[in-house]
Coordinates of C-alpha atoms in Angstrom, one line a residue:
X7 CA 0.0 0.0 0.0
X8 CA 2.8 2.4 1.0
X9 CA 4.6 1.8 -2.3
X10 CA 1.4 2.4 -4.3
X11 CA 0.9 5.7 -2.5
X12 CA 4.4 6.8 -3.3
X13 CA 3.9 5.7 -6.9
X14 CA 0.7 7.7 -7.2
X15 CA 2.3 10.8 -5.7
X16 CA 5.2 10.6 -8.1
X17 CA 2.9 10.1 -11.0
X18 CA 0.8 13.1 -10.0
X19 CA 4.0 15.2 -9.7
X20 CA 5.2 14.1 -13.1
X21 CA 1.9 14.9 -14.7
X22 CA 1.8 18.4 -13.1
X23 CA 5.4 19.0 -14.1
X24 CA 4.7 18.0 -17.7
X25 CA 1.6 20.2 -17.8
X26 CA 3.5 23.1 -16.4
X27 CA 6.2 22.7 -19.1
X28 CA 3.5 22.5 -21.8
X29 CA 1.9 25.7 -20.6
X30 CA 5.3 27.4 -20.7
X31 CA 6.0 26.2 -24.2
X32 CA 2.6 27.3 -25.4
X33 CA 3.1 30.7 -23.8
X34 CA 6.5 31.1 -25.5
X35 CA 5.1 30.0 -28.8
X36 CA 2.3 32.5 -28.5
X37 CA 4.8 35.3 -27.7
X38 CA 7.1 34.4 -30.6
X39 CA 4.1 34.6 -32.9
X40 CA 3.2 38.0 -31.5
X41 CA 6.9 39.1 -32.0
X42 CA 6.6 38.1 -35.7
X43 CA 3.4 40.0 -36.1
X44 CA 5.0 43.1 -34.5
X45 CA 8.1 42.8 -36.7
X46 CA 5.9 42.6 -39.9
X47 CA 4.0 45.7 -38.8
X48 CA 7.2 47.6 -38.2
X49 CA 8.5 46.5 -41.6
X50 CA 5.3 47.6 -43.4
X51 CA 5.1 50.9 -41.6
X52 CA 8.8 51.7 -42.3
X53 CA 9.7 52.3 -38.6
X54 CA 13.2 52.0 -37.2
X55 CA 13.7 50.1 -33.9
X56 CA 16.9 49.5 -32.0
X57 CA 16.8 46.8 -29.3
X58 CA 19.8 47.3 -27.1
X59 CA 21.0 44.5 -24.9
X60 CA 23.5 45.4 -22.2
X61 CA 24.7 43.5 -19.2
X62 CA 27.8 42.0 -17.6
X63 CA 29.9 39.4 -19.4
X64 CA 28.1 36.1 -19.3
X65 CA 24.7 37.7 -18.7
X66 CA 23.2 36.0 -21.8
X67 CA 23.0 38.8 -24.4
X68 CA 23.9 36.8 -27.5
X69 CA 21.8 33.8 -26.5
X70 CA 18.8 36.1 -26.0
X71 CA 19.2 37.6 -29.5
X72 CA 19.4 34.1 -31.0
X73 CA 16.2 33.1 -29.1
X74 CA 14.3 36.2 -30.2
X75 CA 15.3 36.1 -33.8
X76 CA 15.0 32.3 -34.4
X77 CA 11.7 32.6 -36.2
X78 CA 11.7 36.2 -37.3
X79 CA 11.5 36.8 -41.1
X80 CA 15.0 37.8 -42.2
X81 CA 13.8 40.9 -44.0
X82 CA 12.5 42.4 -40.7
X83 CA 15.6 42.4 -38.6
X84 CA 19.4 42.5 -38.4
X85 CA 21.9 41.9 -35.6
X86 CA 24.9 43.9 -34.6
X87 CA 27.2 41.6 -32.6
X88 CA 29.7 42.7 -30.0
X89 CA 32.8 44.0 -31.6
X90 CA 36.1 45.7 -30.9
X91 CA 35.8 49.3 -32.0
X92 CA 38.6 50.9 -34.0
X93 CA 40.5 54.0 -32.9
X94 CA 38.5 56.1 -35.3
X95 CA 35.2 54.8 -33.9
X96 CA 36.4 55.4 -30.4
X97 CA 37.3 59.0 -31.2
X98 CA 33.9 59.7 -33.0
X99 CA 31.8 57.4 -30.8
X100 CA 28.2 58.5 -31.4
X101 CA 28.8 59.5 -35.0
X102 CA 30.2 56.0 -35.7
X103 CA 27.1 54.4 -34.3
X104 CA 24.9 56.3 -36.7
X105 CA 26.1 54.0 -39.4
X106 CA 24.8 51.0 -37.4
X107 CA 21.3 52.3 -36.7
X108 CA 18.3 50.5 -38.2
X109 CA 17.1 51.1 -41.8
X110 CA 13.4 51.9 -42.4
X111 CA 11.2 49.0 -41.7
X112 CA 13.9 47.2 -39.6
X113 CA 14.5 46.0 -36.1
X114 CA 18.2 45.8 -35.1
X115 CA 19.3 43.8 -32.1
X116 CA 22.5 45.0 -30.5
X117 CA 24.8 42.7 -28.5
X118 CA 26.2 45.7 -26.5
X119 CA 25.7 49.1 -27.9
X120 CA 26.8 52.7 -27.8
X121 CA 26.2 52.5 -24.0
X122 CA 29.5 50.6 -23.7
X123 CA 30.9 54.1 -23.2
X124 CA 28.8 54.5 -20.0
X125 CA 29.9 51.2 -18.6
X126 CA 33.1 49.3 -19.1
X127 CA 35.0 51.8 -21.2
X128 CA 35.7 54.3 -18.4
X129 CA 36.4 51.5 -15.9
X130 CA 38.9 49.8 -18.1
X131 CA 40.5 53.1 -19.2
X132 CA 39.5 52.6 -22.8
X133 CA 38.1 56.1 -22.9
X134 CA 39.0 59.3 -21.2
X135 CA 37.0 61.0 -18.5
X136 CA 36.2 63.8 -20.9
X137 CA 34.9 61.3 -23.6
X138 CA 32.7 59.6 -20.9
X139 CA 31.3 62.9 -19.7
X140 CA 30.7 64.1 -23.2
X141 CA 28.8 60.9 -24.0
X142 CA 26.6 61.2 -20.9
X143 CA 25.8 64.8 -21.6
X144 CA 24.8 64.2 -25.3
X145 CA 23.5 60.7 -25.6
X146 CA 19.8 61.4 -24.9
X147 CA 19.5 64.3 -27.3
X148 CA 21.5 62.3 -29.8
X149 CA 19.0 59.4 -29.6
X150 CA 16.0 61.8 -29.9
X151 CA 17.5 63.2 -33.1
X152 CA 17.9 59.8 -34.9
X153 CA 14.2 59.1 -35.7
X154 CA 14.8 55.7 -34.1
X155 CA 12.8 53.9 -31.4
X156 CA 15.2 52.7 -28.7
X157 CA 14.2 49.7 -26.5
X158 CA 16.9 49.2 -23.8
X159 CA 17.5 46.0 -21.8
X160 CA 19.9 45.5 -18.9
X161 CA 20.3 41.7 -18.2
X162 CA 21.0 41.6 -14.5
X163 CA 23.0 38.8 -12.8
X164 CA 24.6 38.4 -9.4
X165 CA 28.3 38.3 -8.8
X166 CA 28.1 34.6 -7.9
X167 CA 26.2 33.8 -11.0
X168 CA 28.7 35.7 -13.2
X169 CA 31.6 33.9 -11.5
X170 CA 29.9 30.6 -12.2
X171 CA 29.2 31.3 -15.8
X172 CA 32.6 32.7 -16.7
X173 CA 34.4 29.8 -15.0
X174 CA 32.2 27.4 -16.9
X175 CA 32.9 29.3 -20.1
X176 CA 36.7 29.1 -19.5
X177 CA 36.8 25.4 -18.7
X178 CA 34.0 24.1 -21.0
X179 CA 35.6 22.3 -24.1
X180 CA 32.7 23.8 -26.2
X181 CA 32.8 27.4 -25.0
X182 CA 36.4 28.0 -24.0
X183 CA 37.0 30.1 -27.1
X184 CA 34.5 32.7 -25.8
X185 CA 36.6 33.4 -22.7
X186 CA 39.0 36.3 -22.8
X187 CA 41.2 38.3 -20.4
X188 CA 38.6 41.0 -20.3
X189 CA 36.2 38.5 -18.8
X190 CA 38.3 38.2 -15.6
X191 CA 38.8 41.9 -15.5
X192 CA 35.1 42.6 -15.7
X193 CA 34.5 40.1 -12.9
X194 CA 37.0 41.9 -10.6
X195 CA 35.2 45.2 -11.5
X196 CA 31.8 44.0 -10.6
X197 CA 31.1 46.7 -8.0
X198 CA 32.4 49.4 -10.3
X199 CA 30.1 48.2 -13.1
X200 CA 27.2 48.4 -10.6
X201 CA 28.0 52.0 -9.8
X202 CA 28.3 52.9 -13.5
X203 CA 25.1 51.1 -14.3
X204 CA 23.1 52.9 -11.6
X205 CA 24.4 56.3 -12.7
X206 CA 23.5 55.4 -16.3
X207 CA 19.9 54.4 -15.2
X208 CA 19.6 57.8 -13.3
X209 CA 20.7 59.9 -16.3
X210 CA 19.5 57.8 -19.2
X211 CA 16.0 56.5 -18.3
X212 CA 13.7 54.0 -19.9
X213 CA 15.9 51.0 -19.2
X214 CA 14.3 47.6 -18.6
X215 CA 16.3 45.7 -16.0
X216 CA 15.5 42.0 -16.2
X217 CA 16.7 39.4 -13.7
X218 CA 18.8 36.9 -15.6
X219 CA 20.1 34.6 -12.9
X220 CA 17.8 32.1 -14.5
X221 CA 18.3 32.5 -18.2
X222 CA 15.1 30.7 -19.2
X223 CA 12.9 32.8 -17.0
X224 CA 14.8 36.0 -17.9
X225 CA 14.3 35.4 -21.6
X226 CA 10.6 34.9 -21.2
X227 CA 10.2 38.1 -19.2
X228 CA 12.4 40.0 -21.6
X229 CA 10.4 38.7 -24.6
X230 CA 7.1 39.8 -23.0
X231 CA 8.6 43.3 -22.3
X232 CA 9.8 43.5 -25.9
X233 CA 6.4 42.6 -27.3
X234 CA 4.7 45.2 -25.2
X235 CA 7.2 47.9 -26.3
X236 CA 6.8 47.0 -30.0
X237 CA 3.0 47.2 -29.7
X238 CA 3.5 50.8 -28.7
X239 CA 5.4 51.6 -31.9

């Protein structure tokens, strides 16, 4: 009798767990369909949308972009991956980003953005204090002048979670190539990045901060936010 009760309890748990996963899958499928519909609308209306993904190294920016764009019609979007800027780009920061902004009828997803100047660049000494202050003073007006709808995400993870992900990246035989010296530097600068991020939030509003300690939950929440923002376009 006792074994039968345990079996029934386990069976009920398994059924509930499977039903929960089915509900999540159905919700995600519905959201992806809504995302496609919004992308088609933006394409037809000729609007320009920039989706900025910022966050610490290992937060999940590139994976989120892959997830969001997996079923999108290729004519509705483009992706700007994280890149090492040239000296010319560094000296003409906002001007250089104008070349990377969306075309009419296009959504562009950015794995890091012009806001790198507000975050790691001043911490790592990649830009001067004057360049940083100039950016902070001009970026909002610059965005307003571009005729582009900016949707900004900060993917938030804890110090412990970042440490775990970067260590896994370094020692995983499939992802070791992603690990760089800058990853370790950014981890040691965790508190400084937090201060830069909070200052950026105060002076450059409209950021959506999403908890990404659980990537799956984080992506679902970010997707829902994105759909709501695109519906406003």
